[in-house]
Structures are given as C-alpha cells and as structure tokens.
PDB file of C-alpha atoms in Angstrom:
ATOM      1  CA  UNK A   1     170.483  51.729  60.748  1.00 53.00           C
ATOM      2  CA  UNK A   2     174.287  51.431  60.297  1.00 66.00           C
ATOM      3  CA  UNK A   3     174.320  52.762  56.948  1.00 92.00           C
ATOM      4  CA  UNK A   4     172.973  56.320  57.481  1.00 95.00           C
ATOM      5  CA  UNK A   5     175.665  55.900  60.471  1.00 96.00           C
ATOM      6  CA  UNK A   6     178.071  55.451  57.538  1.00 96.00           C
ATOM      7  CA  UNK A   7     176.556  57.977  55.712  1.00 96.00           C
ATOM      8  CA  UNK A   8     176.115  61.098  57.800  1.00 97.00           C
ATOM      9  CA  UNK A   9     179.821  60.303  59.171  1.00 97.00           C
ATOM     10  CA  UNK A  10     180.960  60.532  55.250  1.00 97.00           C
ATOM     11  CA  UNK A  11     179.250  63.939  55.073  1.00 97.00           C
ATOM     12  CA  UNK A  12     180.837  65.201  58.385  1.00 97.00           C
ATOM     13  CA  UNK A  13     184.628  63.949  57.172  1.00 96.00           C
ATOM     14  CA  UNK A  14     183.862  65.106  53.452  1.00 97.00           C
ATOM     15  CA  UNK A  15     182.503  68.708  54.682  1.00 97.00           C
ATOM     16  CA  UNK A  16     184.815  70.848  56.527  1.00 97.00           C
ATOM     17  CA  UNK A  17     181.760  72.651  58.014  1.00 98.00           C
ATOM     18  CA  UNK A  18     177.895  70.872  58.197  1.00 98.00           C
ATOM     19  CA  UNK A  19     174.786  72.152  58.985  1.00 98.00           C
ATOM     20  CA  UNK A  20     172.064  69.872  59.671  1.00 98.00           C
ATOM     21  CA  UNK A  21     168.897  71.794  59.535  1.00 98.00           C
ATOM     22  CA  UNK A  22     165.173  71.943  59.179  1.00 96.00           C
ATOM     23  CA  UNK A  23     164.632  73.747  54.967  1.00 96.00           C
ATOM     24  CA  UNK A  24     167.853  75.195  53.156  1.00 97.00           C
ATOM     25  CA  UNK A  25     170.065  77.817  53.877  1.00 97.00           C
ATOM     26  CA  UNK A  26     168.035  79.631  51.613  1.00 97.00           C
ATOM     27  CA  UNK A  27     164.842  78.802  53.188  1.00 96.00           C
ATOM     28  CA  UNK A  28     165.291  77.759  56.751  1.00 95.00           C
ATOM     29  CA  UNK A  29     162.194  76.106  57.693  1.00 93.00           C
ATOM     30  CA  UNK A  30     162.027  76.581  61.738  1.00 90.00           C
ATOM     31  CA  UNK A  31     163.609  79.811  63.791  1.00 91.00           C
ATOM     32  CA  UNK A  32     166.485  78.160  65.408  1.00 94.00           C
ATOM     33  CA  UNK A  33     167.990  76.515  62.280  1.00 96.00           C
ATOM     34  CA  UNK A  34     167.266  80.366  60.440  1.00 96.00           C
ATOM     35  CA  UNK A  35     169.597  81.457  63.529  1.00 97.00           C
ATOM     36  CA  UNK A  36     172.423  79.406  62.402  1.00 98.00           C
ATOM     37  CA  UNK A  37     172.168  79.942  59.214  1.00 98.00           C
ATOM     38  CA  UNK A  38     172.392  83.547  59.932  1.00 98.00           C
ATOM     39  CA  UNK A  39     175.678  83.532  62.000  1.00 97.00           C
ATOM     40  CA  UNK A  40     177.753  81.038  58.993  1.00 97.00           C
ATOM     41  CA  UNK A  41     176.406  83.125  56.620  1.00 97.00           C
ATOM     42  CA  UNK A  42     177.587  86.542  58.690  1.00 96.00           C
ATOM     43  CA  UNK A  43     180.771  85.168  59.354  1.00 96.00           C
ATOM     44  CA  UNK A  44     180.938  84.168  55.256  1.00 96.00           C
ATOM     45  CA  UNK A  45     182.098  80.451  56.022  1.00 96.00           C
ATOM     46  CA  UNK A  46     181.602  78.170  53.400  1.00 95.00           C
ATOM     47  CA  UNK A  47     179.157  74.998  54.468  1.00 97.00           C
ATOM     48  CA  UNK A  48     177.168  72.283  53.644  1.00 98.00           C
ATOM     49  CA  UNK A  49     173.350  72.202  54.824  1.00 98.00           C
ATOM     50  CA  UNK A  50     171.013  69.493  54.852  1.00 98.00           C
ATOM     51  CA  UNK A  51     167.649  69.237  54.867  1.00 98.00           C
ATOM     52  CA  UNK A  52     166.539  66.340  57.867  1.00 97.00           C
ATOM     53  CA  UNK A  53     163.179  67.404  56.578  1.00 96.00           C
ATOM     54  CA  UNK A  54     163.648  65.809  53.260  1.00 96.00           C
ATOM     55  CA  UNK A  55     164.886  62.647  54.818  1.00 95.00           C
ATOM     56  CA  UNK A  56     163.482  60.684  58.165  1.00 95.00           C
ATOM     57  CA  UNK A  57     166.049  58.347  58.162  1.00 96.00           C
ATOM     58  CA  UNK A  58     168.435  61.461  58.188  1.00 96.00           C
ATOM     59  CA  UNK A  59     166.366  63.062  60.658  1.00 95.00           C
ATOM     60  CA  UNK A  60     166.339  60.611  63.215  1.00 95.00           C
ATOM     61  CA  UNK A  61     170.010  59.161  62.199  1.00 97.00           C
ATOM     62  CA  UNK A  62     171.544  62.638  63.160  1.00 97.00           C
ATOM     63  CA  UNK A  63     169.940  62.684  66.480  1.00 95.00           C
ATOM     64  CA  UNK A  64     171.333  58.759  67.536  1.00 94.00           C
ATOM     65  CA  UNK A  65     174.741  59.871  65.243  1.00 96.00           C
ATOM     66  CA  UNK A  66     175.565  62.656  68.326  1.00 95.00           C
ATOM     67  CA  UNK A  67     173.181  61.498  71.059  1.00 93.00           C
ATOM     68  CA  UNK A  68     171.381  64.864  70.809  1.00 95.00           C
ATOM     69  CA  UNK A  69     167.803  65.524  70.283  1.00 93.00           C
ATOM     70  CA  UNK A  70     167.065  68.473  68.630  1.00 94.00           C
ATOM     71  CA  UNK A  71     167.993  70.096  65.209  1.00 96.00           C
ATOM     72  CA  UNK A  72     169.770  71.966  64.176  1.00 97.00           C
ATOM     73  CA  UNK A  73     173.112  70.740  64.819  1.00 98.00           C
ATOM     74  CA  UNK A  74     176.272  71.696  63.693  1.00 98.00           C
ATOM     75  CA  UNK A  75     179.806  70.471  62.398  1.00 98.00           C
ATOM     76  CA  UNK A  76     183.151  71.485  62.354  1.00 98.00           C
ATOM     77  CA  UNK A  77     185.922  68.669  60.733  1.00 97.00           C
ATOM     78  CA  UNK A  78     183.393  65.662  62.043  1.00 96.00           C
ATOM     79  CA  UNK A  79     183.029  67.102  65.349  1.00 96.00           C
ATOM     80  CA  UNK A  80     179.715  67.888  66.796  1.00 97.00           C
ATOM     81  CA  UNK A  81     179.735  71.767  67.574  1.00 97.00           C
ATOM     82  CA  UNK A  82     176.435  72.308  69.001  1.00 97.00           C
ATOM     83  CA  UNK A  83     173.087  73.391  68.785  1.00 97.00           C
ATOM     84  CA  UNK A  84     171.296  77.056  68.241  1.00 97.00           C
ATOM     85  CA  UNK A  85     172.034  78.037  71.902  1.00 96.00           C
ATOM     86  CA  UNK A  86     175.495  76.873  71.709  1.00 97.00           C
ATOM     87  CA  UNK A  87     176.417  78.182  68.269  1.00 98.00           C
ATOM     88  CA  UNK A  88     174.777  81.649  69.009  1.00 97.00           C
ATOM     89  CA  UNK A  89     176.695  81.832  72.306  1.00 95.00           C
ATOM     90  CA  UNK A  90     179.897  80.745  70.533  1.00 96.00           C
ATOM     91  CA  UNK A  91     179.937  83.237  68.142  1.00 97.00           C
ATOM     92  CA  UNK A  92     178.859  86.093  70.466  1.00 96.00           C
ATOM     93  CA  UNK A  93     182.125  85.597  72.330  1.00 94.00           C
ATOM     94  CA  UNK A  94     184.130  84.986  69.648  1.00 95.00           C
ATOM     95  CA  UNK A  95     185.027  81.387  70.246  1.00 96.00           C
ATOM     96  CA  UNK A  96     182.779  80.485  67.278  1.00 97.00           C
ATOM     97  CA  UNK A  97     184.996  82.552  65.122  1.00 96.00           C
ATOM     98  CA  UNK A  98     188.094  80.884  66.797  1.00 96.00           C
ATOM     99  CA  UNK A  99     186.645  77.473  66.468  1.00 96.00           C
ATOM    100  CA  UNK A 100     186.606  77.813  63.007  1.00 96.00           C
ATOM    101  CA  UNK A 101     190.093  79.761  62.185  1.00 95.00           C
ATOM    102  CA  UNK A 102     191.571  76.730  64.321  1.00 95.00           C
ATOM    103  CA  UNK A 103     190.151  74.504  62.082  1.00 95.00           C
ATOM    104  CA  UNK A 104     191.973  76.085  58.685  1.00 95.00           C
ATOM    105  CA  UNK A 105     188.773  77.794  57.826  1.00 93.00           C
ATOM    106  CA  UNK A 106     187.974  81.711  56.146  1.00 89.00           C
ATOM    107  CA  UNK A 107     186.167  83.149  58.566  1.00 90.00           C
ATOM    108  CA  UNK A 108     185.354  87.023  57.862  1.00 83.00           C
ATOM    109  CA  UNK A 109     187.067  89.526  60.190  1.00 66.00           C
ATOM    110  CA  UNK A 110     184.032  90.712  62.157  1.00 56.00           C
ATOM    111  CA  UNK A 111     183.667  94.311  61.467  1.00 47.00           C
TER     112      UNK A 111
ATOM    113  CA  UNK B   1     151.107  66.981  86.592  1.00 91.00           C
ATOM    114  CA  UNK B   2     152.037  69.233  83.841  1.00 94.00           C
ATOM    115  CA  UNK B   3     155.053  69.089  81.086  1.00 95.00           C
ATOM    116  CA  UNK B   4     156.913  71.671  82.705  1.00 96.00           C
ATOM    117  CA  UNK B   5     156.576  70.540  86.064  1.00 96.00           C
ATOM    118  CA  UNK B   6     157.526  67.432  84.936  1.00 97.00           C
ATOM    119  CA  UNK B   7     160.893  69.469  83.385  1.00 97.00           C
ATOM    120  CA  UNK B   8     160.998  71.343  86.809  1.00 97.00           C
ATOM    121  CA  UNK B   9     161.000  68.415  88.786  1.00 97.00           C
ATOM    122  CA  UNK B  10     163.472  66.342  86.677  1.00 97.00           C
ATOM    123  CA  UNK B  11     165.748  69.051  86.603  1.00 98.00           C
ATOM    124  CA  UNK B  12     165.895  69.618  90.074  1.00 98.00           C
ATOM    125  CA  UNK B  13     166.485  65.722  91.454  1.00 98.00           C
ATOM    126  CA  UNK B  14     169.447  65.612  88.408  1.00 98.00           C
ATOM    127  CA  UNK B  15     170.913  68.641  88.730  1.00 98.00           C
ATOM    128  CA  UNK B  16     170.307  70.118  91.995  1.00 98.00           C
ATOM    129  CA  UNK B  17     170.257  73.898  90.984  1.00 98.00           C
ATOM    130  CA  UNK B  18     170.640  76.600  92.797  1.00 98.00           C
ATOM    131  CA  UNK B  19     168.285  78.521  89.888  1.00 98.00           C
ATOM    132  CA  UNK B  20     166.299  77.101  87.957  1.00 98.00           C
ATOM    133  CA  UNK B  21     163.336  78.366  85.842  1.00 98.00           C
ATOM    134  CA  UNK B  22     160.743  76.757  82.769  1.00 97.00           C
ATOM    135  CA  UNK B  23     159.165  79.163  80.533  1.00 96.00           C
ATOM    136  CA  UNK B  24     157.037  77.555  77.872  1.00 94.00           C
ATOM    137  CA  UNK B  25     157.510  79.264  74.867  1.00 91.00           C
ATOM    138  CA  UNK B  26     155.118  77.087  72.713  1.00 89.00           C
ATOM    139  CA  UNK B  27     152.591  80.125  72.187  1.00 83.00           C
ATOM    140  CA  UNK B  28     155.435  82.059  69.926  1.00 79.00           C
ATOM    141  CA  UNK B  29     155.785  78.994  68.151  1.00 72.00           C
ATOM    142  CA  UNK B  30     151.739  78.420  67.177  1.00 71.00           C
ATOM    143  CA  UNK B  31     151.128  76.806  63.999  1.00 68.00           C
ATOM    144  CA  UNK B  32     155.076  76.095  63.144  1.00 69.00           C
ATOM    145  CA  UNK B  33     156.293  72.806  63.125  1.00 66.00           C
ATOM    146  CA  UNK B  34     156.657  70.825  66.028  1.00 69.00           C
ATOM    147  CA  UNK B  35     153.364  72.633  67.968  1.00 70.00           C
ATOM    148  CA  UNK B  36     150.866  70.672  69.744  1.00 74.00           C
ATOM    149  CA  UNK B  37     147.181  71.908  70.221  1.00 76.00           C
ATOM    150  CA  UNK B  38     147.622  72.545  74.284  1.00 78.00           C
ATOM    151  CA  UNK B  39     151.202  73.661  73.824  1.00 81.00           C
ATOM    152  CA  UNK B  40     153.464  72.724  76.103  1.00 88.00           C
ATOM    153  CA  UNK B  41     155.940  71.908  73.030  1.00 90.00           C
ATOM    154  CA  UNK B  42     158.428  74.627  73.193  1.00 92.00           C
ATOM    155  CA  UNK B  43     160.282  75.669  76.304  1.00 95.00           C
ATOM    156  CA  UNK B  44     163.078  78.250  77.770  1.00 96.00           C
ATOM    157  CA  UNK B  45     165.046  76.694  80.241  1.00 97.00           C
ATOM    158  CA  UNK B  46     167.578  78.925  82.675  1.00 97.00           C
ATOM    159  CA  UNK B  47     169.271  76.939  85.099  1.00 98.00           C
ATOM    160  CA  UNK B  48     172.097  77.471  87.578  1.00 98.00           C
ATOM    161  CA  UNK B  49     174.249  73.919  88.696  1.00 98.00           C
ATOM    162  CA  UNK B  50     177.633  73.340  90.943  1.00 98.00           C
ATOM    163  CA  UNK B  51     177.104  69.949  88.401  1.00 97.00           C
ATOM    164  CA  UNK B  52     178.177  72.558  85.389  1.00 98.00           C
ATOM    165  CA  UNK B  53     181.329  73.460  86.895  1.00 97.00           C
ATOM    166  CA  UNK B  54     184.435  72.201  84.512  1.00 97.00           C
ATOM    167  CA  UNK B  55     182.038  71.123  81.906  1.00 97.00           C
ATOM    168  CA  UNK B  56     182.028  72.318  78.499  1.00 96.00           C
ATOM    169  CA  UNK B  57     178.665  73.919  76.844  1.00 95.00           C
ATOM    170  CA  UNK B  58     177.724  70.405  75.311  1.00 97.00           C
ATOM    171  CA  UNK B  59     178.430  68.043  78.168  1.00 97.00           C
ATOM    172  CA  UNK B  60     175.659  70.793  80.293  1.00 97.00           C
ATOM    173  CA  UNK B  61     173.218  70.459  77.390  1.00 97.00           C
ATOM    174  CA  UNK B  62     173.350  66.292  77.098  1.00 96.00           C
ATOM    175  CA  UNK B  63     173.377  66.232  81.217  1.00 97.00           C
ATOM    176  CA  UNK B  64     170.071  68.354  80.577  1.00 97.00           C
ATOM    177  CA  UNK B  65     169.048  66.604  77.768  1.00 95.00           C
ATOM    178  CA  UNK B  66     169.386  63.362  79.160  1.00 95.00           C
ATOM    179  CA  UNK B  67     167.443  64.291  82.343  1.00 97.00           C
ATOM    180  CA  UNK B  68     164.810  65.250  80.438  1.00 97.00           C
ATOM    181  CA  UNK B  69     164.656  62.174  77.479  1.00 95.00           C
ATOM    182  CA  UNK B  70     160.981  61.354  78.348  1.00 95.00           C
ATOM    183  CA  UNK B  71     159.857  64.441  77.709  1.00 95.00           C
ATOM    184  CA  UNK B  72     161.530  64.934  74.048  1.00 92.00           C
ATOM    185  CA  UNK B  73     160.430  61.741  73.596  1.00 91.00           C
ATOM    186  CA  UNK B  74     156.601  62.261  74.575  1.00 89.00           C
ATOM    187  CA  UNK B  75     156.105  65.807  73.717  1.00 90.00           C
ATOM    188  CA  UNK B  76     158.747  68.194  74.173  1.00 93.00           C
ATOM    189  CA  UNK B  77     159.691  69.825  70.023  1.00 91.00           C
ATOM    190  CA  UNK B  78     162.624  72.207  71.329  1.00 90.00           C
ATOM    191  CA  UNK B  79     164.627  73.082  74.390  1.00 94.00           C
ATOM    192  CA  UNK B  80     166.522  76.430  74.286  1.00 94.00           C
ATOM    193  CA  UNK B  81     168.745  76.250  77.210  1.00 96.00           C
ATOM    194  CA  UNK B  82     170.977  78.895  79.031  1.00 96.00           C
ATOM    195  CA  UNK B  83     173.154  76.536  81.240  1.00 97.00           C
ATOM    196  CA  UNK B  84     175.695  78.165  84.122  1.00 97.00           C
ATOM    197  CA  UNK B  85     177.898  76.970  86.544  1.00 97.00           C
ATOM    198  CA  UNK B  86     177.716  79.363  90.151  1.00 96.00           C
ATOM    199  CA  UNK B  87     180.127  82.616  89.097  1.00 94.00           C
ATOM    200  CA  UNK B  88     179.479  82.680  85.518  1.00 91.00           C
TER     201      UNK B  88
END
C-alpha cells in the first residue's frame, strides 16, 4: 500500500539512524535483531527502532520498501544499510563505524 | 526434494560457485519465531562466486536472495549468509 511506502520513507528521512526489528531495543524479540541492537548500542549511536511485530502492514511494507526479505534491517540517512550479517561484518572491520562518522553521526571511539 | 537442496540447487544454476555449502540451522532456533515443526526454516549459507566480484555486500545478498524468493516465500524464516568473491 502506498501509504506505509510514504510512511516508512518519512521515518527513514526523519531518523538519522533506523532499526527495523523484531521487539524493542530493550527487548529484542529474535537473535539476529538482539545482534544489532547490540553493535548500535556498543558503538553508543543514537537510533530509532521499530517494532514490525507490532505492525503487519509495517512488517511486510519494509520488506517491498528495500526489496529484502528478512528483518532486521537497518538505516543510515534513508539508505538501506543491511541486514544482521552485513551490519555485524561492517562493524567488525570498522566500516560500520565509518559509515556512520561519514554520515555526521557520534559514534564511540572503540576502545 | 528437500528445502536445502532446493537452496543448493538454486544457488548453484544462479551463481555458479566455486564453494558452496547449506547448513540448516533451524534446530538452534526450536520453538522461536519463525520455526516450523520439520525444520528446515533457518539456514547458514557459505558460498564462494566469480558473480560477487565488484559487488558490494548488499547487491551479493539480493543476487542470493532473489535466487532463492520461492523458498522465503514457502518456508524459508532466515538466511544468514557469508557471501565471497574468489581471493577474499
């Protein structure tokens, strides 16, 4: 449906950094969202996460929005980052942490 | 035939790689969301592809993904893919 188009684009523009996810950030509901969660919360970026488990139309909007089929799936100034595999391998070689610094955003000096 | 001969055999017509290998993972993910009674829900997929070469990490996941959209549509919950080009 267009309008969730129109809607998750307005969350991806209005959010520097979005998560879309299976529970919270708090309570990640499934392994591989709990993964990303773990690496924006390590690297102390601020970001938006929301719940495609609250939602269907959000759920299955998000996977038409970037032509990709699982969740989660991460954002970065409205661009489609990746999923768990690519996120984790991103910030294990630092481009994660790169990615983001590019983008204007506090990142937290790994240490 | 199975799911992951199905993944096997998809993979290899698309992609021709020189590695490639299908691990269902579905019994670590028993009783989460997304599992099926008879598994087959969850795999691990390694595969090795001259088709990588030049492409960034999510242009190789969609080429995978797309190779495989019958499956995620009939049964397959997650995919976590380790996709290399030969060298890397």
């Amino acid at each position: 449906m267009a309008d969730i188009q129109d809607e998750i684009r307005q969350e991806v523009t209005q959010n520097p950094v979005v998560l879309f996810m299976k529970g919270t950030p708090q309570f990640p509901m499934c392994g591989f969202s709990g993964q990303v969660v773990q690496i924006l919360d390590y690297l102390g970026v601020p970001y938006k996460g929301i719940n495609v488990l609250e939602d269907a139309d959000i759920r299955q909007g998000i996977k038409d929005f970037s032509n990709w089929p699982t969740i989660p799936q991460l954002y970065v100034k409205g661009e489609f980052v990746g999923g768990c595999d690519i996120v984790r391998e991103m910030f294990q070689n630092g481009e994660l942490q790169a990615h983001l610094a590019n983008a204007g955003l506090p990142v937290r000096a790994a240490g | 035939m199975t799911v992951k001969e199905r993944i096997n055999d998809k993979l290899s017509a698309a992609l021709a790689p020189l590695q490639l290998e299908v691990i269902d993972e579905s019994h670590r993910h028993h009783g989460h969301s997304g599992w099926r009674e008879g598994g087959e829900t969850h795999f691990r997929v390694k595969v090795v592809s001259a088709a990588f070469a030049g492409k960034s990490r999510v242009e190789r996941h969609r080429m995978v993904n797309a190779a495989l959209a019958d499956e995620f549509r009939d049964r397959v919950h997650a995919l976590a893919l380790e996709t290399r080009a030969p060298g890397e």
